[in-house]
N, CA, C and O atoms as a Tinker XYZ file with bonds, in Angstrom:
   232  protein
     1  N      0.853000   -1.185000    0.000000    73     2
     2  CA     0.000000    0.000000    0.000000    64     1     3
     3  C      0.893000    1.240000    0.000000    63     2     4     5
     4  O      1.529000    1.409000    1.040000    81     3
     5  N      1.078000    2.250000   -1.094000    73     3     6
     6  CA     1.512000    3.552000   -1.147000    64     5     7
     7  C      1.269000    4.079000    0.432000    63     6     8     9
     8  O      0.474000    3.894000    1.354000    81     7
     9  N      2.206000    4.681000    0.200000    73     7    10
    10  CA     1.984000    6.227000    1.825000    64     9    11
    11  C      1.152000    6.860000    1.542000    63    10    12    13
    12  O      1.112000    7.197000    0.359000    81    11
    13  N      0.043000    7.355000    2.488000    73    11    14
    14  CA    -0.631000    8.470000    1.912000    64    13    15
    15  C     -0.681000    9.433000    3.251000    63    14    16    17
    16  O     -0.385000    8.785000    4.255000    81    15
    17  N     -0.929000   10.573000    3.471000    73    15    18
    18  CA    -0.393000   11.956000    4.287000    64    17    19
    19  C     -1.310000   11.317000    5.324000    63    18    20    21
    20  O     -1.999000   10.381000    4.920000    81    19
    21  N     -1.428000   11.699000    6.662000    73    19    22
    22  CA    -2.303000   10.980000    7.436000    64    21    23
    23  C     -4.199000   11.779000    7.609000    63    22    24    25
    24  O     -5.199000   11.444000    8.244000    81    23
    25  N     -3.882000   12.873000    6.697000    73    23    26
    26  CA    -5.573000   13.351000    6.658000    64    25    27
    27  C     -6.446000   12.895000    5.147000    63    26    28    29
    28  O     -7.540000   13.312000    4.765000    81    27
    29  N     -5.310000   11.668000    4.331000    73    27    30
    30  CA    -6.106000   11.220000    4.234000    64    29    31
    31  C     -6.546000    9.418000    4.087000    63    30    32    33
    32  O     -7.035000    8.647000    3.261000    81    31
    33  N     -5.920000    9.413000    5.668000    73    31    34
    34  CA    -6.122000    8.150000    5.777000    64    33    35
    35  C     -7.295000    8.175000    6.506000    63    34    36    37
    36  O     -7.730000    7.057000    6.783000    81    35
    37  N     -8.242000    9.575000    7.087000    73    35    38
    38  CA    -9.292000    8.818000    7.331000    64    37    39
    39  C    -10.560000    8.558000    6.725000    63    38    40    41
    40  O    -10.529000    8.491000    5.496000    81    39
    41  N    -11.558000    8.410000    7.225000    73    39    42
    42  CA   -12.828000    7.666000    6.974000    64    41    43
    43  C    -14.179000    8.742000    6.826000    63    42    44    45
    44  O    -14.328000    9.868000    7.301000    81    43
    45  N    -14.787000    8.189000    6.253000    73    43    46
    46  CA   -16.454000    8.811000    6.301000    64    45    47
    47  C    -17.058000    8.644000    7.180000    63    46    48    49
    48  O    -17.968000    9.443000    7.403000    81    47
    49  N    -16.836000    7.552000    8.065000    73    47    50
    50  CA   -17.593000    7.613000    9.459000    64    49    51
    51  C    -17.087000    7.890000   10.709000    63    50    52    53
    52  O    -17.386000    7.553000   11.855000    81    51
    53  N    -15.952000    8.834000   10.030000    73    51    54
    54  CA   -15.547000    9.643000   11.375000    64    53    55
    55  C    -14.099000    9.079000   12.038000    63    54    56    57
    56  O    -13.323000    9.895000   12.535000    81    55
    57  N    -13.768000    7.596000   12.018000    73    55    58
    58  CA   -12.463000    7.075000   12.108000    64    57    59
    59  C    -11.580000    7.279000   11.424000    63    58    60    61
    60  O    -11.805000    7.248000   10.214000    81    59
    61  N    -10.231000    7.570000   11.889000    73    59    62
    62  CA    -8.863000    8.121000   11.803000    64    61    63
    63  C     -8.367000    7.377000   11.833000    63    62    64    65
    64  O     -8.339000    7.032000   13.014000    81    63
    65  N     -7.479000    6.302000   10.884000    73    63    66
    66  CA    -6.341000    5.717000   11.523000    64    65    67
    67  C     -5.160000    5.980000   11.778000    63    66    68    69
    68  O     -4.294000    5.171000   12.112000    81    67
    69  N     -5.007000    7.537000   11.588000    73    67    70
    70  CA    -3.543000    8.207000   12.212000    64    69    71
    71  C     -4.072000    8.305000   13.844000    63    70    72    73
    72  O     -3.407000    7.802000   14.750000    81    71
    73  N     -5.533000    9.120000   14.118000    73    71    74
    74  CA    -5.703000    9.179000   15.523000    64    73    75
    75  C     -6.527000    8.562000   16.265000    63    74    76    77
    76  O     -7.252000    9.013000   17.152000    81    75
    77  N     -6.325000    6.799000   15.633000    73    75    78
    78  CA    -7.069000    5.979000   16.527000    64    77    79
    79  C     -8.735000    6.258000   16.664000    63    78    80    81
    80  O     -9.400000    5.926000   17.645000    81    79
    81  N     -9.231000    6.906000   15.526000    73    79    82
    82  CA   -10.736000    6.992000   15.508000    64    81    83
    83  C    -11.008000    8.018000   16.531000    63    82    84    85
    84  O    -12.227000    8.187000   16.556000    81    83
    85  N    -10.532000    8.628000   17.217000    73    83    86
    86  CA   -11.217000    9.312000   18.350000    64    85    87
    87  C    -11.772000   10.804000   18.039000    63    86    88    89
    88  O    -12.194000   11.647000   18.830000    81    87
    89  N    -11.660000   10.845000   16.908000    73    87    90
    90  CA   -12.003000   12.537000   16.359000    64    89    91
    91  C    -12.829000   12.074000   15.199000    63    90    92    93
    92  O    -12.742000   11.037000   14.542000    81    91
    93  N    -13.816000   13.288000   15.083000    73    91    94
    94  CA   -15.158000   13.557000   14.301000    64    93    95
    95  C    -14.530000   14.318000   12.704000    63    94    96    97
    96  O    -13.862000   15.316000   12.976000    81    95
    97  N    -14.577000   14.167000   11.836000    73    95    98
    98  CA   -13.910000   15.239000   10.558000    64    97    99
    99  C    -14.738000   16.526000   10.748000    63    98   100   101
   100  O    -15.898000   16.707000   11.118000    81    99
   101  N    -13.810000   17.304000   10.393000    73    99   102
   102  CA   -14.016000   19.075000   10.777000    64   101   103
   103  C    -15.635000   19.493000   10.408000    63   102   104   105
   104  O    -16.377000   20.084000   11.192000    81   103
   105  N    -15.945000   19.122000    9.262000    73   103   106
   106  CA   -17.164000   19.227000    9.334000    64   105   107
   107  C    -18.239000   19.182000   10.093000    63   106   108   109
   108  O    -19.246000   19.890000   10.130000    81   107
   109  N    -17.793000   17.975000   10.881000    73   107   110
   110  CA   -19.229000   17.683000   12.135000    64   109   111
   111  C    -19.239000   18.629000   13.248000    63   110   112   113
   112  O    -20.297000   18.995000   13.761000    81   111
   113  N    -18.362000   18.941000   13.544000    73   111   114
   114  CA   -18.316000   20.247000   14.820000    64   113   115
   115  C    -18.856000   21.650000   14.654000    63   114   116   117
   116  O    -18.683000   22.278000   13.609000    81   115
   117  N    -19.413000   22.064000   15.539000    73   115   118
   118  CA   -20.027000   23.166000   15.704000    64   117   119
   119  C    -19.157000   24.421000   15.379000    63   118   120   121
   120  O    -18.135000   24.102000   14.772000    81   119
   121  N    -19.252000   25.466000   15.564000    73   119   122
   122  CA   -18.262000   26.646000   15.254000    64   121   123
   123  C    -17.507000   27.420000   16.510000    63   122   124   125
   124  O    -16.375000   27.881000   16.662000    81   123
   125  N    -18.960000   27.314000   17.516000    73   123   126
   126  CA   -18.338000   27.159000   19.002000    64   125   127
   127  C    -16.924000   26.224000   19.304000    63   126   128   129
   128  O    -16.022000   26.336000   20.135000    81   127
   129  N    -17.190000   25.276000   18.231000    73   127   130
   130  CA   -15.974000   23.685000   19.073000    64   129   131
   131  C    -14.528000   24.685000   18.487000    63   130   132   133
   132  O    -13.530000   25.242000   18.943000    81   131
   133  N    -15.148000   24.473000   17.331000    73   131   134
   134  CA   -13.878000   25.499000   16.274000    64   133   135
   135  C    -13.582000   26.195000   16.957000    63   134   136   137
   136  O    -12.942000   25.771000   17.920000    81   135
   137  N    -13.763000   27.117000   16.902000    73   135   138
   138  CA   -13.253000   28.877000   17.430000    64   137   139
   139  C    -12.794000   28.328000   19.344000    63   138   140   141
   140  O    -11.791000   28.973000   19.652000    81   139
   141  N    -13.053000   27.796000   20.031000    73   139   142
   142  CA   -12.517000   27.266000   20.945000    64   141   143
   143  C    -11.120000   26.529000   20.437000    63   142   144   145
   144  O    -10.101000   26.938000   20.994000    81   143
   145  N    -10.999000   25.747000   19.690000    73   143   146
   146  CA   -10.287000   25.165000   19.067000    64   145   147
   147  C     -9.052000   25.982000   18.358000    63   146   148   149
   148  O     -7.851000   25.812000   18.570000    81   147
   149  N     -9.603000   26.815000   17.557000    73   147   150
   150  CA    -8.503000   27.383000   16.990000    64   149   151
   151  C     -7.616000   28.618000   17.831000    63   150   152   153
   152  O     -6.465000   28.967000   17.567000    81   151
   153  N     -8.780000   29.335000   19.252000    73   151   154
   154  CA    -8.147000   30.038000   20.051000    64   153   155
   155  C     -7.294000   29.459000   20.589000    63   154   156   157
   156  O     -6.463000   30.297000   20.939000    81   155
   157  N     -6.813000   27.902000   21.046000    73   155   158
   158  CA    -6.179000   27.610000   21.741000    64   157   159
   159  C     -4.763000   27.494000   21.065000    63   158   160   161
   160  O     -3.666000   27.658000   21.597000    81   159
   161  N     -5.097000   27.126000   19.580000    73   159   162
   162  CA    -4.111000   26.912000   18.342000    64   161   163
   163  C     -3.034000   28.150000   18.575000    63   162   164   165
   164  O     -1.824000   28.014000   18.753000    81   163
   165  N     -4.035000   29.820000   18.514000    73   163   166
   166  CA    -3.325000   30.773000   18.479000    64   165   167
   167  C     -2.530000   31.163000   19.566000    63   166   168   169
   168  O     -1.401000   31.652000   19.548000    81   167
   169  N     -3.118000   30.939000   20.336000    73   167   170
   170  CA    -2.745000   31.043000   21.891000    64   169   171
   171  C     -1.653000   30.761000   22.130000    63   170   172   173
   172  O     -0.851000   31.512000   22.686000    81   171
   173  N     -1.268000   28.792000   21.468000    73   171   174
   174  CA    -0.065000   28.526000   21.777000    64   173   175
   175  C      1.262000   28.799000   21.223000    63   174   176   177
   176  O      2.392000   28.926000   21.695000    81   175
   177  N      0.588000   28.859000   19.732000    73   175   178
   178  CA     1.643000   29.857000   18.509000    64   177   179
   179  C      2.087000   31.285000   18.848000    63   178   180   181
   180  O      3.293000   31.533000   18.855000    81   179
   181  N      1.353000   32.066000   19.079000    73   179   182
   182  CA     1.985000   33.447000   19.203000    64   181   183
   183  C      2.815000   33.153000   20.995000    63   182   184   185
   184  O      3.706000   33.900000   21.399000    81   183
   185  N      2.282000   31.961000   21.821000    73   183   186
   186  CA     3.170000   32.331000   22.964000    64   185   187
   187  C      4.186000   31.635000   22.842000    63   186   188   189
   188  O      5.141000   31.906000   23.571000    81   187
   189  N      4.262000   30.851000   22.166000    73   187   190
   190  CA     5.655000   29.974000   21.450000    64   189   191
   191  C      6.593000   31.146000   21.101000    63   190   192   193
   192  O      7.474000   31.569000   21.849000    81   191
   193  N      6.305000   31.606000   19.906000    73   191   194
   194  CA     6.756000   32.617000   19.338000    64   193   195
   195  C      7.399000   33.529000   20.190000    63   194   196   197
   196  O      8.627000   33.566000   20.119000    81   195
   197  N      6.799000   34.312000   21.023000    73   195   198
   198  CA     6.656000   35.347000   22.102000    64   197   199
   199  C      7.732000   34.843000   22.836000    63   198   200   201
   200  O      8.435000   35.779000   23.218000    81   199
   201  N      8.080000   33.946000   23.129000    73   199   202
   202  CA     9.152000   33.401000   24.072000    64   201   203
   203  C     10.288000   32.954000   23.701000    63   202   204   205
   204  O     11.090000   32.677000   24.593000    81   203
   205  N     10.742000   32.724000   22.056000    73   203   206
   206  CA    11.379000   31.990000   21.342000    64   205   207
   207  C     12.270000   33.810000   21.237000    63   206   208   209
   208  O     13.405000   34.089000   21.622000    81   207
   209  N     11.131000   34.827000   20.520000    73   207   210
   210  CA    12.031000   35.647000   20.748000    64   209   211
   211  C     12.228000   36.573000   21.637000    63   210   212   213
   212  O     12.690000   37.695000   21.429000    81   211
   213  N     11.789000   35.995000   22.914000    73   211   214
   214  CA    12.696000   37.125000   24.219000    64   213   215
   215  C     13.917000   35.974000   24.768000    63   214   216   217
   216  O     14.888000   36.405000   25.389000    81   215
   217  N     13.810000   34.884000   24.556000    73   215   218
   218  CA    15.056000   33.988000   24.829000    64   217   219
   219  C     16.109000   34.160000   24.199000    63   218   220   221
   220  O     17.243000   34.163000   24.677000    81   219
   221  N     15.684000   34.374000   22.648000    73   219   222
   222  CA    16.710000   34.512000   21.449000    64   221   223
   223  C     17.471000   35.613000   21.895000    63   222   224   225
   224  O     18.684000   35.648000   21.689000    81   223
   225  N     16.624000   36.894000   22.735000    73   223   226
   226  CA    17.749000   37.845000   22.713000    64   225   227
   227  C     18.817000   37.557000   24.225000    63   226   228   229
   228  O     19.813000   38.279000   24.260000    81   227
   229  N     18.706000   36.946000   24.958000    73   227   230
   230  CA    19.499000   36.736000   25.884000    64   229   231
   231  C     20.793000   36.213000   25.689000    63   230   232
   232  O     21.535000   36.027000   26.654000    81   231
């Protein structure tokens, strides 16, 4: 079986076999789930960031 990227190894009924089935495809979630979701995304990126360069200058 070829490699294929792991979003699209999953399924129509919602199973993942990169993440063990335990997640719904983006579609099924609400916008509430999202936007919870992606605040946390940003959250951790810009404080990644944020810290990468006040370390860098030390």
């Amino acid at each position: 079986m070829p490699w294929k990227p792991a979003a699209s190894r999953c399924d129509d009924s919602g199973g993942c076999a990169a993440c063990g089935g335990g997640y719904e495809p983006i579609w099924k979630y609400n916008y509430k789930v999202l936007a919870k979701d992606l605040t946390a995304h940003l959250t951790y990126g810009l404080t990644t960031a944020a810290a990468y360069k006040i370390f860098r200058r030390a």
